Amino acid sequence: MQLRRLLTRTSLILLSLLTCYQATATTDLLVEKKRFELDAFTTFGGKTIKQLQVGWESYGKLNNAKDNVILITHYFSASSHAAGKYTPNDTTPGYWDAIIGPGKAIDTNKYFVLSVDTLANLNAFDPNVITTGPASINPDTGKAYGLTFPVVTIRDFVNVQKALLANLGITKLHAVIGASMGSMQALDWATAYPDWVPRMISVIGSGQSDAWTTALLEQWAIPIRLDKNWANGDYYDGERPLQGLTAALMFITQDALTPAFFNTTGESMQYSAMEEGPLNDINKSHSIVTWLHDRAENRSKLMDANHLLYLVRASQLYMAGHSDNLREALAQVKAKTLFLPSSNDLLLMPYLAKDSSDTLQALGNNTHYQELSGNLGHLNGVLGISQSAKQISSFLQE
Amino acid sequence: MQLRRLLTRTSLILLSLLTCYQATATTDLLVEKKRFELDAFTTFGGKTIKQLQVGWESYGKLNNAKDNVILITHYFSASSHAAGKYTPNDTTPGYWDAIIGPGKAIDTNKYFVLSVDTLANLNAFDPNVITTGPASINPDTGKAYGLTFPVVTIRDFVNVQKALLANLGITKLHAVIGASMGSMQALDWATAYPDWVPRMISVIGSGQSDAWTTALLEQWAIPIRLDKNWANGDYYDGERPLQGLTAALMFITQDALTPAFFNTTGESMQYSAMEEGPLNDINKSHSIVTWLHDRAENRSKLMDANHLLYLVRASQLYMAGHSDNLREALAQVKAKTLFLPSSNDLLLMPYLAKDSSDTLQALGNNTHYQELSGNLGHLNGVLGISQSAKQISSFLQE
């Protein structure tokens, strides 16, 4: 059957991707999380956050001219841990370790590569993440903010990064590069601070959250708000809304992958539509659902449900330039740009990057567009990024 | 911009589709809901349902030979109201009124067209629907079944239909035709009772629920189970879980449509990523989300949340033939088959129909495959069905 052939091919591709990933992950770039603090920060919406702090990491060395800086902006469920390991025994390196490191596409022998935890970072309870968000203590009350934390935007993530760079004496980037929600920050950087950004790479990205994307993102927020433990976001003294958060993570996982990936996974677990458990009991689930649930539940432990709501909102409010006119904002861009969407992305479909790239081209920008392949959908931009290593490397050198 | 051109084209296509729909809807085929009862019914899972009743409708006349019967099997959120109006003033005709009626593709001057409400029909509180499911009174206890209602399958819907046909003295169909969950029933009919089915049309359908589809369907069940009013399905004496049900309907609506449709809708409501409400208040939503929510909330009033869970389960348990081997089941099919998936369907993607069609072709079946176009995704198979009118008409005459 054609489907079976497709699945077999998918398995091979996945295997080769994962092998690649393991192979490149063996170079041990040891990294540490650093802390950046601001006494006060004014959000795009005009609210003040006191005693703001975020974590950051860097790979490579800042040169004397301070002109070799590449900023990596992270995706929705990630942190500033883009590359390297915290200890030699660390089993999982940073998410883009395949392209960031000595001699790699983003060569830390040349560049000072830097990444910053966003505000309201999803992994609020991960000891390797430092963030300020609804789960943080409000210094005015001594209690967790909950929903009294102001709405934050992609622009706020950009402005915190800019404050950190300024604090390091940096006045210009060599490039900004990000995947997914990181791509939103990268393109917003290029529109808001064009003199800072000579090169911008958007991976699995978009120029704005259109009506479709905003509604899709809302699907991640809905189960959290339905969880009885959520309590309008004021749950920090009680039970956390982990069922709602687990559901949101299940949705995110599926949105970021593809039928080909799920069906290969199902095949390996001998998944069958006619499983006995769910046939005989409405409260039992098919094995693929249990697999998704258990992985999500495990991941939820270090994450905060309110933080997820705030990241959904930041992503929904995204239009590069944060104005009401994307074309005018893109007209501000001075950077050479590279868009790398994934052909079979079901979350941020390629038309989103294509639209921005086409507009930039019409505006006379030096823009490049190339679709990633592989059967991981949106995650081709994370787990399959090594396929673009040469293109990224060349783009950065020009 | 390319996107804007695409959206404008989409609006035109939508407009022409809707115009078509209105135009064909003006022929007033008046119909009435009838009731079919069974004292006892044994489910595929081996449980007994007492005093089962379902509603049914028919269009056209049964001939003396009783060999002009076309069975229409309905989709997830529909009922047996496939065509016609209940009263001359009825504003909305049955969902496939564009192709069922006097002189139409499924010509009621020739055929006796019949459709039956499924068990656990979603529209449990619609006065025009008759169904038996979790919201029904269990004759043994005098209380609503809730989750004590047995799991039901696509095969059970088929077997109830077969019992009704037998009761009418019918021993063979001219054709069985269904969209989406209706396609599951149609193809299961052709595998389970091949001597009954000389022609089968699967619209926006599949041969089985693979791991991807099962996980996607589970997304519709999750918000209901999270709603505090759901109470493990035992809510019939208290508040109904309408928030969870509304969320499920929002997900279903989005899964059944496309970015092009949403973005056209967003455009018409002057949707903007940077709306003031959601920028200033985490509890306010973008206009596209409010639009989706309000429509879903309104629809939820006549629907039952447990029924939705049971329809999700029936769809998850679907493999044509209800065995563990799809190919063997398809080898039983004697029908000439026609598959009409939708090119841009994000819910039941075309590969699902293609796989069954390819397998049938390899088995020597007289099978036909044609993708529906339009910008409505899955709903091209409902609102856009008139594009296939000629093909369906020819297929039925051969």
Short mmCIF file of C-alpha atoms in Angstrom, two decimals, chain B residues 72-263:
data_model
loop_
_atom_site.label_atom_id
_atom_site.label_comp_id
_atom_site.label_asym_id
_atom_site.label_seq_id
_atom_site.Cartn_x
_atom_site.Cartn_y
_atom_site.Cartn_z
CA ILE B 72 -27.62 8.53 3.01
CA THR B 73 -25.49 8.15 6.14
CA HIS B 74 -24.93 11.37 8.06
CA TYR B 75 -21.84 13.16 9.36
CA PHE B 76 -20.75 13.84 12.94
CA SER B 77 -22.80 16.93 13.79
CA ALA B 78 -25.67 16.24 11.39
CA SER B 79 -28.89 14.23 11.58
CA SER B 80 -31.01 12.32 9.09
CA HIS B 81 -32.20 15.68 7.75
CA ALA B 82 -30.26 15.37 4.49
CA ALA B 83 -32.68 17.25 2.25
CA GLY B 84 -35.92 19.20 2.09
CA LYS B 85 -37.68 21.35 4.66
CA TYR B 86 -40.01 20.52 7.52
CA THR B 87 -42.31 23.45 6.70
CA PRO B 88 -42.51 25.83 3.74
CA ASN B 89 -41.18 28.60 6.00
CA ASP B 90 -38.19 26.56 7.20
CA THR B 91 -35.14 28.74 6.46
CA THR B 92 -32.58 25.91 6.35
CA PRO B 93 -33.07 22.83 4.21
CA GLY B 94 -31.28 19.51 4.86
CA TYR B 95 -27.51 19.63 4.46
CA TRP B 96 -27.31 17.98 1.00
CA ASP B 97 -30.41 19.60 -0.43
CA ALA B 98 -28.21 20.78 -3.32
CA ILE B 99 -27.95 17.21 -4.62
CA ILE B 100 -31.04 15.42 -3.26
CA GLY B 101 -34.47 16.22 -4.66
CA PRO B 102 -36.66 16.03 -7.77
CA GLY B 103 -34.41 16.22 -10.84
CA LYS B 104 -31.26 16.66 -8.77
CA ALA B 105 -28.14 14.44 -8.77
CA ILE B 106 -29.76 12.04 -6.34
CA ASP B 107 -33.09 12.23 -8.11
CA THR B 108 -36.08 11.67 -5.87
CA ASN B 109 -38.25 11.17 -8.96
CA LYS B 110 -36.31 7.93 -9.45
CA TYR B 111 -34.96 6.91 -6.11
CA PHE B 112 -36.34 6.29 -2.65
CA VAL B 113 -33.74 8.17 -0.58
CA LEU B 114 -33.60 7.36 3.08
CA SER B 115 -31.54 8.61 6.03
CA VAL B 116 -31.46 7.58 9.69
CA ASP B 117 -30.39 9.42 12.88
CA THR B 118 -27.41 7.61 14.40
CA LEU B 119 -27.31 6.30 17.93
CA ALA B 120 -25.96 8.95 20.33
CA ASN B 121 -26.77 11.61 17.75
CA LEU B 122 -25.10 14.88 18.72
CA ASN B 123 -28.32 16.92 18.46
CA ALA B 124 -30.01 15.05 21.29
CA PHE B 125 -32.25 17.96 22.31
CA ASP B 126 -33.28 18.98 18.79
CA PRO B 127 -37.02 18.29 18.49
CA ASN B 128 -36.38 17.05 14.93
CA VAL B 129 -33.95 14.37 16.06
CA ILE B 130 -34.82 10.99 17.56
CA THR B 131 -31.90 9.07 18.99
CA THR B 132 -30.90 6.68 21.77
CA GLY B 133 -27.73 7.44 23.69
CA PRO B 134 -26.28 8.53 27.05
CA ALA B 135 -28.92 11.29 27.41
CA SER B 136 -31.75 8.75 26.99
CA ILE B 137 -33.62 7.23 29.91
CA ASN B 138 -32.44 3.73 30.75
CA PRO B 139 -35.67 1.72 31.03
CA ASP B 140 -34.09 -0.44 33.75
CA THR B 141 -33.39 2.51 36.08
CA GLY B 142 -35.70 5.31 34.96
CA LYS B 143 -32.68 7.62 34.86
CA ALA B 144 -30.45 8.90 32.05
CA TYR B 145 -27.77 6.40 31.07
CA GLY B 146 -24.82 8.80 31.23
CA LEU B 147 -21.63 6.77 30.87
CA THR B 148 -23.45 3.49 31.65
CA PHE B 149 -24.58 3.60 28.00
CA PRO B 150 -22.50 1.04 26.10
CA VAL B 151 -19.77 2.16 23.69
CA VAL B 152 -21.30 2.15 20.20
CA THR B 153 -19.53 1.84 16.88
CA ILE B 154 -19.99 2.81 13.25
CA ARG B 155 -21.11 -0.83 12.72
CA ASP B 156 -23.92 -0.30 15.21
CA PHE B 157 -25.19 2.67 13.20
CA VAL B 158 -25.08 0.43 10.12
CA ASN B 159 -26.92 -2.40 11.86
CA VAL B 160 -29.71 -0.11 13.08
CA GLN B 161 -30.11 1.17 9.51
CA LYS B 162 -30.20 -2.42 8.23
CA ALA B 163 -32.90 -3.35 10.76
CA LEU B 164 -35.02 -0.42 9.57
CA LEU B 165 -34.55 -1.38 5.91
CA ALA B 166 -35.47 -4.99 6.67
CA ASN B 167 -38.57 -3.73 8.48
CA LEU B 168 -39.55 -1.91 5.28
CA GLY B 169 -39.13 -5.13 3.30
CA ILE B 170 -35.98 -3.91 1.58
CA THR B 171 -33.27 -6.48 0.90
CA LYS B 172 -30.83 -4.53 -1.23
CA LEU B 173 -29.71 -0.93 -1.78
CA HIS B 174 -29.16 0.87 -5.05
CA ALA B 175 -26.37 2.83 -3.34
CA VAL B 176 -25.08 4.05 0.01
CA ILE B 177 -23.59 7.54 0.19
CA GLY B 178 -22.16 9.44 3.13
CA ALA B 179 -19.90 12.36 4.05
CA SER B 180 -17.21 12.23 6.76
CA MET B 181 -18.54 10.03 9.60
CA GLY B 182 -21.23 9.12 7.05
CA SER B 183 -18.47 7.87 4.72
CA MET B 184 -17.34 5.54 7.48
CA GLN B 185 -20.81 4.01 7.61
CA ALA B 186 -21.02 3.83 3.81
CA LEU B 187 -17.73 1.95 3.41
CA ASP B 188 -18.47 -0.26 6.41
CA TRP B 189 -21.80 -1.17 4.78
CA ALA B 190 -19.93 -2.22 1.61
CA THR B 191 -17.50 -4.43 3.55
CA ALA B 192 -19.97 -5.92 6.03
CA TYR B 193 -22.93 -6.50 3.73
CA PRO B 194 -21.43 -6.64 0.22
CA ASP B 195 -24.54 -8.28 -1.30
CA TRP B 196 -26.62 -5.29 -0.23
CA VAL B 197 -24.34 -2.64 -1.75
CA PRO B 198 -23.73 -2.39 -5.52
CA ARG B 199 -22.62 1.29 -5.33
CA MET B 200 -20.82 3.19 -2.57
CA ILE B 201 -19.83 6.87 -2.49
CA SER B 202 -17.45 8.09 0.22
CA VAL B 203 -17.35 11.89 0.48
CA ILE B 204 -14.55 13.52 2.58
CA GLY B 205 -13.99 10.06 4.00
CA SER B 206 -11.56 7.43 5.16
CA GLY B 207 -11.09 3.68 5.36
CA GLN B 208 -9.97 3.77 8.95
CA SER B 209 -9.12 6.11 11.79
CA ASP B 210 -5.34 6.02 11.93
CA ALA B 211 -3.27 7.12 14.92
CA TRP B 212 -3.31 10.77 13.76
CA THR B 213 -7.09 10.87 13.31
CA THR B 214 -7.75 9.17 16.63
CA ALA B 215 -5.57 11.70 18.47
CA LEU B 216 -7.21 14.60 16.62
CA LEU B 217 -10.69 13.32 17.50
CA GLU B 218 -9.61 13.05 21.15
CA GLN B 219 -9.03 16.83 21.14
CA TRP B 220 -12.81 17.23 20.84
CA ALA B 221 -13.46 15.01 23.88
CA ILE B 222 -10.87 16.62 26.17
CA PRO B 223 -12.59 19.96 26.93
CA ILE B 224 -15.83 18.18 27.83
CA ARG B 225 -14.07 15.93 30.32
CA LEU B 226 -12.36 19.01 31.84
CA ASP B 227 -15.63 20.92 32.35
CA LYS B 228 -16.45 20.80 36.08
CA ASN B 229 -20.15 20.38 35.23
CA TRP B 230 -19.43 17.20 33.29
CA ALA B 231 -19.25 15.20 36.56
CA ASN B 232 -18.13 11.97 34.89
CA GLY B 233 -21.08 12.20 32.55
CA ASP B 234 -23.70 12.23 35.31
CA TYR B 235 -25.00 15.78 34.84
CA TYR B 236 -28.57 15.31 33.69
CA ASP B 237 -30.05 16.48 36.99
CA GLY B 238 -27.75 19.52 37.22
CA GLU B 239 -25.90 22.05 35.10
CA ARG B 240 -24.88 20.76 31.67
CA PRO B 241 -21.18 21.03 30.67
CA LEU B 242 -21.87 23.66 28.04
CA GLN B 243 -18.47 25.37 28.30
CA GLY B 244 -16.68 22.14 27.45
CA LEU B 245 -19.18 21.36 24.71
CA THR B 246 -18.78 24.87 23.28
CA ALA B 247 -15.00 24.43 23.21
CA ALA B 248 -15.37 21.09 21.41
CA LEU B 249 -17.60 22.72 18.79
CA MET B 250 -15.04 25.53 18.31
CA PHE B 251 -12.35 22.92 17.64
CA ILE B 252 -14.60 20.99 15.24
CA THR B 253 -15.45 24.15 13.30
CA GLN B 254 -11.79 25.07 12.87
CA ASP B 255 -10.72 21.52 11.99
CA ALA B 256 -13.44 21.41 9.31
CA LEU B 257 -12.37 24.67 7.65
CA THR B 258 -9.18 26.33 6.35
CA PRO B 259 -6.94 29.36 6.90
CA ALA B 260 -8.32 30.90 3.69
CA PHE B 261 -11.87 30.72 5.04
CA PHE B 262 -10.96 32.05 8.50
CA ASN B 263 -8.88 34.86 7.12
#
